[in-house]
Short mmCIF file of C-alpha atoms in Angstrom, two decimals:
data_model
loop_
_atom_site.label_atom_id
_atom_site.label_comp_id
_atom_site.label_asym_id
_atom_site.label_seq_id
_atom_site.Cartn_x
_atom_site.Cartn_y
_atom_site.Cartn_z
CA MET A 297 -66.40 -9.40 93.12
CA ALA A 298 -65.13 -13.22 93.82
CA ALA A 299 -65.84 -15.84 91.06
CA ARG A 300 -67.91 -19.05 92.36
CA SER A 301 -65.74 -22.19 92.44
CA ALA A 302 -68.63 -24.33 93.01
CA PHE A 303 -68.92 -26.36 89.46
CA PRO A 304 -67.76 -29.79 89.09
CA VAL A 305 -65.31 -30.50 87.00
CA PHE A 306 -64.76 -32.44 83.48
CA SER A 307 -60.90 -34.17 82.59
CA ALA A 308 -59.67 -32.31 80.04
CA ARG A 309 -57.85 -35.26 78.31
CA GLY A 310 -58.01 -37.09 75.06
CA ARG A 311 -57.31 -35.87 71.20
CA HIS A 312 -59.49 -32.29 70.71
CA SER A 313 -60.28 -30.97 67.10
CA ARG A 314 -60.18 -26.86 66.22
CA SER A 315 -62.18 -28.01 63.18
CA ARG A 316 -66.28 -26.92 62.86
CA CYS A 317 -68.36 -29.63 65.17
CA ARG A 318 -70.42 -31.43 62.48
CA SER A 319 -74.00 -31.12 62.49
CA ARG A 320 -76.73 -33.87 61.40
CA SER A 321 -80.49 -34.27 61.43
CA ARG A 322 -82.14 -36.32 64.73
CA HIS A 323 -83.96 -37.76 61.87
CA HIS A 324 -82.36 -41.05 60.79
CA SER A 325 -83.35 -42.32 57.42
CA HIS A 326 -85.15 -45.92 57.00
CA LYS A 327 -82.59 -48.84 57.86
CA ARG A 328 -80.29 -49.65 55.06
CA THR A 329 -80.43 -53.20 53.31
CA LEU A 330 -78.20 -54.82 51.35
CA MET A 331 -80.28 -53.75 48.70
CA ASP A 332 -79.55 -50.34 49.76
CA SER A 333 -75.61 -50.79 48.11
CA SER A 334 -74.43 -49.19 45.73
CA ILE A 335 -71.83 -51.40 43.72
CA LEU A 336 -69.36 -49.85 40.58
CA VAL A 337 -67.85 -52.31 37.91
CA VAL A 338 -64.83 -50.82 36.84
CA ASP A 339 -63.00 -53.31 34.24
CA ASP A 340 -62.35 -52.37 30.27
CA GLU A 341 -63.91 -55.89 29.01
CA SER A 342 -67.10 -54.39 27.90
CA THR A 343 -68.54 -58.28 28.12
CA LEU A 344 -67.62 -58.75 31.57
CA ARG A 345 -68.60 -55.62 32.37
CA LEU A 346 -72.22 -56.27 31.16
CA THR A 347 -72.45 -59.97 32.27
CA THR A 348 -71.51 -59.15 36.09
CA LYS A 349 -74.18 -55.87 36.05
CA ALA A 350 -77.19 -57.57 34.83
CA ARG A 351 -76.31 -60.23 37.37
CA LEU A 352 -76.27 -58.61 40.12
CA GLN A 353 -79.01 -56.30 39.17
CA ALA A 354 -80.79 -59.99 38.62
CA LYS A 355 -80.27 -59.90 42.24
CA GLY A 356 -80.89 -56.55 43.46
CA PHE A 357 -78.33 -54.49 43.54
CA ASP A 358 -77.91 -50.70 42.49
CA VAL A 359 -75.76 -50.97 40.10
CA ASP A 360 -72.84 -48.92 37.44
CA VAL A 361 -69.77 -49.68 34.90
CA ALA A 362 -67.03 -47.69 34.22
CA GLU A 363 -64.64 -48.84 31.58
CA ASP A 364 -61.51 -47.76 32.66
CA GLY A 365 -60.21 -45.93 36.36
CA GLU A 366 -60.24 -42.30 35.04
CA ILE A 367 -63.85 -43.31 34.08
CA ALA A 368 -64.59 -44.76 38.23
CA LEU A 369 -62.97 -42.03 39.88
CA GLU A 370 -65.36 -39.56 37.62
CA LYS A 371 -68.00 -41.52 38.34
CA LEU A 372 -67.50 -41.37 42.48
CA ARG A 373 -67.08 -37.87 42.55
CA GLY A 374 -70.37 -37.59 41.69
CA LYS A 375 -72.04 -40.31 43.76
CA THR A 376 -71.46 -43.07 46.73
CA PHE A 377 -70.53 -46.05 46.67
CA ASP A 378 -70.30 -48.85 48.38
CA ILE A 379 -67.95 -51.20 46.87
CA VAL A 380 -66.00 -51.06 43.96
CA LEU A 381 -65.43 -54.14 42.01
CA LEU A 382 -61.63 -52.69 40.43
CA ASP A 383 -59.97 -54.61 37.41
CA ILE A 384 -56.16 -54.47 37.45
CA ASN A 385 -54.76 -54.89 33.79
CA MET A 386 -56.72 -51.86 32.27
CA PRO A 387 -55.28 -48.62 30.22
CA ARG A 388 -54.50 -45.16 31.17
CA LEU A 389 -54.82 -45.85 35.06
CA ASN A 390 -54.47 -49.23 36.18
CA GLY A 391 -55.83 -51.38 39.17
CA LEU A 392 -53.28 -50.91 41.50
CA GLN A 393 -53.20 -46.75 40.84
CA THR A 394 -56.92 -46.64 41.05
CA LEU A 395 -57.36 -48.76 43.78
CA GLU A 396 -54.98 -45.94 45.64
CA ALA A 397 -56.31 -42.54 44.71
CA ILE A 398 -60.20 -44.38 46.19
CA VAL A 399 -58.74 -46.05 49.31
CA ARG A 400 -56.97 -42.12 49.72
CA GLU A 401 -60.21 -39.87 48.79
CA TYR A 402 -63.11 -42.31 49.89
CA PRO A 403 -62.18 -44.15 52.54
CA ALA A 404 -65.82 -45.53 53.03
CA THR A 405 -65.42 -47.26 50.18
CA ASP A 406 -64.51 -51.32 49.46
CA VAL A 407 -62.48 -52.17 46.43
CA VAL A 408 -62.54 -55.93 45.14
CA MET A 409 -59.21 -56.39 42.53
CA LEU A 410 -60.84 -59.09 39.83
CA THR A 411 -57.57 -60.40 37.79
CA SER A 412 -56.74 -62.83 35.43
CA PHE A 413 -53.76 -63.78 37.29
CA ALA A 414 -53.87 -66.26 40.21
CA ASP A 415 -50.66 -64.35 41.61
CA PHE A 416 -50.83 -64.30 45.14
CA SER A 417 -48.22 -61.64 45.41
CA LEU A 418 -49.98 -59.72 43.41
CA ALA A 419 -52.83 -60.31 46.15
CA ILE A 420 -50.75 -59.21 48.83
CA GLU A 421 -49.87 -56.00 47.69
CA CYS A 422 -53.95 -55.14 47.07
CA LEU A 423 -54.68 -56.24 50.02
CA LYS A 424 -51.64 -54.26 51.90
CA LYS A 425 -52.80 -50.97 49.95
CA GLY A 426 -56.10 -51.28 51.05
CA ALA A 427 -58.58 -53.35 48.87
CA LYS A 428 -60.99 -55.73 51.02
CA ASP A 429 -61.02 -58.39 48.92
CA TYR A 430 -59.14 -60.51 45.61
CA LEU A 431 -61.26 -62.79 42.94
CA VAL A 432 -59.05 -64.38 39.96
CA LYS A 433 -61.63 -64.40 36.72
CA PRO A 434 -63.63 -65.54 35.18
CA ILE A 435 -65.40 -65.30 38.38
CA ASP A 436 -68.39 -67.25 39.79
CA ALA A 437 -71.54 -65.71 40.08
CA GLN A 438 -72.16 -67.26 43.01
CA GLU A 439 -68.93 -66.72 44.71
CA LEU A 440 -69.36 -62.81 43.50
CA VAL A 441 -72.43 -62.36 45.35
CA THR A 442 -71.38 -64.16 48.35
CA ARG A 443 -68.01 -61.86 48.53
CA LEU A 444 -70.41 -59.29 48.85
CA THR A 445 -72.59 -60.30 50.80
CA SER A 446 -70.57 -60.89 53.22
CA LEU A 447 -68.60 -57.08 52.59
CA LEU A 448 -71.82 -55.41 52.51
CA ARG A 449 -72.88 -56.77 55.84
CA ALA A 450 -70.12 -55.77 57.42
CA GLN A 451 -70.56 -52.70 56.31
CA ILE A 452 -74.27 -52.04 57.77
CA SER A 453 -72.62 -53.29 61.04
CA GLU A 454 -70.02 -51.26 61.42
CA ARG A 455 -72.55 -47.82 60.31
CA SER A 456 -75.39 -48.55 62.69
CA LEU A 457 -72.44 -49.07 65.24
CA ALA A 458 -70.80 -45.42 64.27
CA THR A 459 -74.10 -43.93 64.20
CA TYR A 460 -74.98 -45.40 67.75
CA LYS A 461 -71.24 -43.51 69.13
CA GLU A 462 -72.76 -40.17 67.31
CA PHE A 463 -75.92 -40.45 69.11
CA TRP A 464 -74.78 -41.64 72.35
CA ARG A 465 -71.53 -38.92 72.46
CA SER A 466 -73.99 -36.23 70.89
CA THR A 467 -76.79 -36.89 73.76
CA ILE A 468 -74.24 -37.16 76.20
CA LEU A 469 -71.82 -34.17 76.07
CA PHE A 470 -74.43 -31.77 73.87
CA ASP A 471 -78.54 -32.90 76.35
CA VAL A 472 -77.34 -34.37 79.64
CA PHE A 473 -74.20 -32.57 80.78
CA SER A 474 -75.63 -28.99 79.56
CA HIS A 475 -79.39 -29.98 81.75
CA LEU A 476 -76.53 -31.32 84.51
CA ASN A 477 -75.19 -28.41 84.70
CA SER A 478 -78.76 -26.54 84.87
CA ILE A 479 -80.49 -28.76 87.32
CA ASN A 480 -77.09 -27.86 90.42
CA THR A 481 -77.70 -24.57 89.88
CA ILE A 482 -80.90 -24.22 90.54
CA LEU A 483 -80.00 -26.83 93.76
CA GLU A 484 -77.34 -24.25 94.15
CA TYR A 485 -79.93 -21.44 94.63
CA THR A 486 -82.66 -23.80 96.24
CA LYS A 487 -80.55 -24.77 98.65
CA LYS A 488 -79.53 -21.52 99.74
CA SER A 489 -82.88 -20.31 100.29
CA PHE A 490 -84.27 -23.45 102.31
CA GLY A 491 -81.05 -22.20 104.38
CA GLU A 492 -81.86 -18.37 104.66
CA LEU A 493 -85.24 -19.15 105.66
CA LYS A 494 -83.70 -22.10 108.33
CA ARG A 495 -85.70 -24.76 106.83
CA SER A 496 -82.61 -27.60 107.66
CA ASP A 497 -85.26 -30.14 106.74
CA ASP A 498 -86.03 -28.98 103.02
CA GLU A 499 -82.00 -27.98 102.55
CA LYS A 500 -81.14 -31.69 103.90
CA LEU A 501 -82.96 -32.65 101.04
CA VAL A 502 -81.78 -30.43 98.61
CA THR A 503 -77.80 -31.59 99.34
CA THR A 504 -79.39 -34.59 98.33
CA ALA A 505 -80.40 -34.03 95.04
CA GLN A 506 -77.14 -32.03 94.31
CA GLU A 507 -74.65 -35.29 95.48
CA LEU A 508 -77.35 -37.28 93.87
CA THR A 509 -76.93 -35.51 90.55
CA GLU A 510 -72.75 -34.55 91.04
CA GLY A 511 -72.89 -38.65 90.90
CA VAL A 512 -74.50 -39.39 87.35
CA ILE A 513 -72.12 -36.58 86.57
CA ASN A 514 -69.38 -38.65 87.60
CA ILE A 515 -70.15 -42.02 85.90
CA LEU A 516 -70.62 -40.08 83.22
CA LYS A 517 -66.98 -38.88 83.20
CA GLY A 518 -65.94 -41.71 83.72
CA SER A 519 -67.61 -43.19 80.42
CA VAL A 520 -66.52 -41.08 78.22
CA GLN A 521 -63.38 -38.77 76.80
CA ILE A 522 -64.50 -35.71 77.02
CA GLY A 523 -61.52 -34.39 74.64
CA GLU A 524 -62.71 -36.72 72.00
CA LEU A 525 -66.55 -35.62 72.51
CA ALA A 526 -65.88 -31.86 71.84
CA GLU A 527 -64.97 -32.85 68.01
CA GLY A 528 -67.81 -35.18 67.46
CA THR A 529 -71.12 -35.09 65.60
CA LEU A 530 -74.15 -32.62 66.95
CA LEU A 531 -77.70 -34.59 65.83
CA THR A 532 -79.80 -31.82 65.47
CA GLN A 533 -84.05 -31.01 64.58
CA GLN A 534 -83.62 -28.10 62.70
CA ASN A 535 -86.51 -25.60 61.93
CA ASP A 536 -87.77 -21.93 61.22
CA THR A 537 -87.04 -20.33 65.01
CA MET A 538 -87.57 -17.27 65.96
CA LEU A 539 -84.43 -16.37 67.65
CA ASN A 540 -85.95 -13.02 69.65
CA THR A 541 -88.95 -15.39 71.51
CA LEU A 542 -86.29 -17.75 72.45
CA VAL A 543 -84.53 -15.27 73.93
CA GLN A 544 -86.48 -13.96 75.94
CA THR A 545 -87.83 -16.70 77.49
CA ALA A 546 -85.30 -18.21 78.50
CA VAL A 547 -84.61 -14.45 80.06
CA GLU A 548 -87.66 -14.60 82.28
CA ARG A 549 -86.95 -18.12 83.27
CA PHE A 550 -83.20 -17.66 84.34
CA ARG A 551 -84.36 -14.02 86.00
CA PRO A 552 -85.16 -15.33 89.78
CA VAL A 553 -81.62 -16.94 89.87
CA ALA A 554 -79.68 -13.78 88.59
CA ALA A 555 -81.63 -12.13 90.67
CA ARG A 556 -80.52 -14.04 93.86
CA GLN A 557 -76.71 -13.05 92.75
CA HIS A 558 -77.75 -8.73 92.66
CA LEU A 559 -78.21 -9.45 88.75
CA THR A 560 -80.51 -7.85 86.90
CA LEU A 561 -81.00 -9.54 82.95
CA ASP A 562 -82.35 -6.29 81.13
CA PHE A 563 -83.63 -7.79 77.31
CA ARG A 564 -83.83 -5.92 73.95
CA SER A 565 -85.32 -7.09 70.84
CA ALA A 566 -84.98 -5.03 67.24
CA SER A 567 -88.61 -5.52 65.65
CA ASP A 568 -87.76 -6.16 62.40
CA VAL A 569 -85.65 -9.84 63.51
CA PRO A 570 -85.53 -12.63 60.75
CA MET A 571 -86.26 -15.76 61.80
CA VAL A 572 -83.41 -18.90 61.66
CA LYS A 573 -83.30 -21.89 61.07
CA CYS A 574 -81.58 -23.91 64.03
CA ASP A 575 -82.20 -27.06 66.78
CA MET A 576 -84.33 -24.81 69.36
CA ASP A 577 -82.98 -27.25 72.18
CA ARG A 578 -79.70 -26.84 70.77
CA ILE A 579 -79.52 -23.24 70.47
CA ASN A 580 -81.96 -22.85 74.00
CA GLN A 581 -79.22 -24.56 75.93
CA VAL A 582 -76.13 -22.28 74.34
CA VAL A 583 -78.73 -19.46 74.97
CA ARG A 584 -78.78 -20.87 79.07
CA CYS A 585 -75.31 -21.39 78.86
CA VAL A 586 -74.28 -17.97 78.16
CA LEU A 587 -76.70 -16.37 80.81
CA GLU A 588 -75.82 -19.28 83.51
CA ILE A 589 -72.46 -16.82 83.25
CA GLY A 590 -74.33 -14.39 85.20
CA THR A 591 -74.51 -17.18 88.50
CA TRP A 592 -70.26 -17.42 88.70
CA GLN A 593 -70.36 -14.55 90.71
CA SER A 594 -71.76 -12.55 93.59
CA TRP A 595 -72.76 -8.74 91.53
CA ASN A 596 -73.35 -5.37 93.07
CA LYS A 597 -76.22 -4.67 91.81
CA ALA A 598 -75.22 -4.52 88.30
CA THR A 599 -77.49 -5.60 85.51
CA ALA A 600 -76.87 -7.59 82.03
CA GLN A 601 -77.53 -6.66 78.64
CA VAL A 602 -79.67 -9.27 76.71
CA THR A 603 -80.07 -7.94 73.11
CA VAL A 604 -81.54 -9.76 69.97
CA ASP A 605 -80.97 -8.33 66.39
CA GLY A 606 -81.08 -8.77 62.39
CA ARG A 607 -77.72 -7.86 61.19
CA THR A 608 -75.95 -7.45 57.51
CA SER A 609 -72.95 -9.10 58.83
CA GLY A 610 -71.33 -11.61 60.88
CA LEU A 611 -69.14 -11.47 63.31
CA SER A 612 -65.65 -12.43 61.38
CA GLY A 613 -67.48 -9.30 58.54
CA GLN A 614 -69.28 -12.33 56.18
CA ALA A 615 -71.92 -10.31 54.39
CA GLY A 616 -75.40 -11.47 54.65
CA SER A 617 -78.34 -12.01 56.68
CA TRP A 618 -78.12 -12.98 60.29
CA VAL A 619 -79.03 -12.83 63.35
CA GLY A 620 -76.93 -11.75 66.36
CA VAL A 621 -77.76 -12.46 70.31
CA ARG A 622 -74.91 -10.30 72.43
CA VAL A 623 -75.13 -10.25 76.16
CA GLU A 624 -72.94 -7.72 77.77
CA TYR A 625 -72.12 -8.11 82.02
CA PRO A 626 -70.18 -5.53 83.70
CA GLY A 627 -66.44 -5.86 84.42
CA ASP A 628 -64.44 -8.61 82.83
CA SER A 629 -64.04 -10.72 86.58
CA VAL A 630 -66.62 -13.23 83.60
CA LEU A 631 -63.95 -13.82 81.69
CA THR A 632 -61.54 -15.86 83.42
CA ASP A 633 -58.18 -17.41 82.20
CA GLU A 634 -59.97 -20.67 82.13
CA VAL A 635 -62.73 -19.80 79.71
CA LYS A 636 -59.86 -18.05 77.74
CA LYS A 637 -58.33 -21.18 77.12
CA VAL A 638 -61.32 -23.94 77.25
CA VAL A 639 -63.18 -21.62 74.78
CA ASN A 640 -60.98 -21.15 71.85
CA ALA A 641 -58.29 -23.07 72.65
CA SER A 642 -56.17 -24.85 69.71
CA GLU A 643 -55.35 -28.43 68.99
CA ALA A 644 -51.92 -28.16 70.98
CA GLU A 645 -53.47 -26.00 73.82
CA TRP A 646 -55.99 -28.26 74.57
CA LYS A 647 -53.72 -30.82 74.94
CA ALA A 648 -51.58 -28.52 77.33
CA LEU A 649 -54.84 -27.79 79.57
CA LYS A 650 -54.54 -29.48 83.15
CA ASP A 651 -55.98 -32.37 83.86
CA GLN A 652 -59.84 -30.34 85.17
CA VAL A 653 -61.73 -27.86 83.73
CA SER A 654 -65.03 -26.45 85.55
CA ILE A 655 -68.01 -27.71 83.83
CA GLY A 656 -68.99 -23.69 83.51
CA ALA A 657 -65.76 -23.49 80.92
CA PHE A 658 -66.75 -26.10 79.23
CA ASN A 659 -70.05 -25.42 78.51
CA LEU A 660 -69.23 -22.30 77.04
CA SER A 661 -66.59 -24.49 74.37
CA ILE A 662 -69.37 -26.48 73.45
CA ALA A 663 -72.04 -24.05 73.46
CA LYS A 664 -69.49 -22.60 70.76
CA ARG A 665 -69.61 -25.90 68.99
CA VAL A 666 -73.58 -26.08 68.60
CA VAL A 667 -73.36 -22.21 67.16
CA GLU A 668 -70.99 -23.34 64.59
CA ALA A 669 -72.58 -26.59 64.03
CA HIS A 670 -75.96 -24.21 62.41
CA GLY A 671 -73.29 -22.40 60.45
CA GLY A 672 -73.03 -19.13 63.06
CA GLU A 673 -70.22 -18.10 64.96
CA PHE A 674 -69.45 -17.51 68.86
CA ARG A 675 -67.25 -14.84 70.41
CA ILE A 676 -66.53 -14.37 73.97
CA GLU A 677 -64.07 -11.06 75.02
CA ALA A 678 -63.30 -7.91 77.27
CA ASP A 679 -61.75 -5.34 77.63
CA GLY A 680 -61.53 -4.17 80.94
CA LYS A 681 -64.86 -2.61 81.62
CA ARG A 682 -67.21 -5.05 80.12
CA THR A 683 -67.33 -9.10 79.29
CA VAL A 684 -69.81 -9.26 75.70
CA VAL A 685 -70.66 -12.80 74.76
CA GLN A 686 -72.09 -13.14 71.48
CA PHE A 687 -73.38 -15.95 68.43
CA THR A 688 -75.00 -14.92 65.57
CA LEU A 689 -76.60 -17.54 63.58
CA PRO A 690 -77.81 -17.22 59.01
CA ALA A 691 -81.00 -16.03 58.74
CA ALA A 692 -83.51 -18.37 57.29
#
């Protein structure tokens, strides 16, 4: 049985992380404004604390106060602040020590230093340690609001850009590439059908469509770093889902394609499978990717077993209520060396990969990250007689 090699390829260059792909809802919250911003005033002078708080609250800001660095860090552990106004000269943790802790532990929070001394060298030291600005007491209320507004506008712009990049990367990685690969697979088999029926004109049209699809893939490849995408944020819209129904539907749709490779898909499901909370579109992509493995080669009247069941532990043995999806293929030719490297690659191994990897192997790696972003586990292994691809998701 010869493995197919018709898949387009992706560049494997770029930084890669083995950490779990983060998941965020596709539903974004309301557009953030300056008045949504929260500020923490840290100063051991009670009069300055309360005066500054009152002035900022009058401008519509959400303001809290702390009398020293240790209390400030405790409040930061319990709430996210956009800006910290931080006095330098305080008991216990002084301002510079507190600044270092905030920069290290809360990098998304900007710090503006406050001092009674117009010491330029001290200002430079604070800026070198990560402070965004520096104000000398007594603080002019209008100047304070102007400085804070400038910082907050910069934050909003940076976060809006980051959100857009996350959406772009998530869409490119988890939607476009996967869908284009499936379209290419369908076109491949449609072209074969026309060839067998000697419908040359139709075959030419399908070939043109396939070339156009591959052209789009190449354009997208040139606009992103695949390695960086693999560690991106996955935007999800999770709902209660019957995973056995989802998998059965995917199997039914995929049967004609599998049949052309002389592969029969045998679906079985337990009767007591619990629901899962997942993004149906994303998990459907995972199932489709796992089923597409069967089209990588031609079979000799083979059968793949597709099973969905409820489990009391995950793939790594973690106790709980899980739903498992298991696809078993005969033989071990599906689990190629490339698939092993791409799906199970550590950061160092990813960097050592060849510049080009097949879209099929890369899609399996993406499928694994989609499952992990849902709190599940993904595994592919072979023992010489069979290849098993399976994943588990926590029950709802």
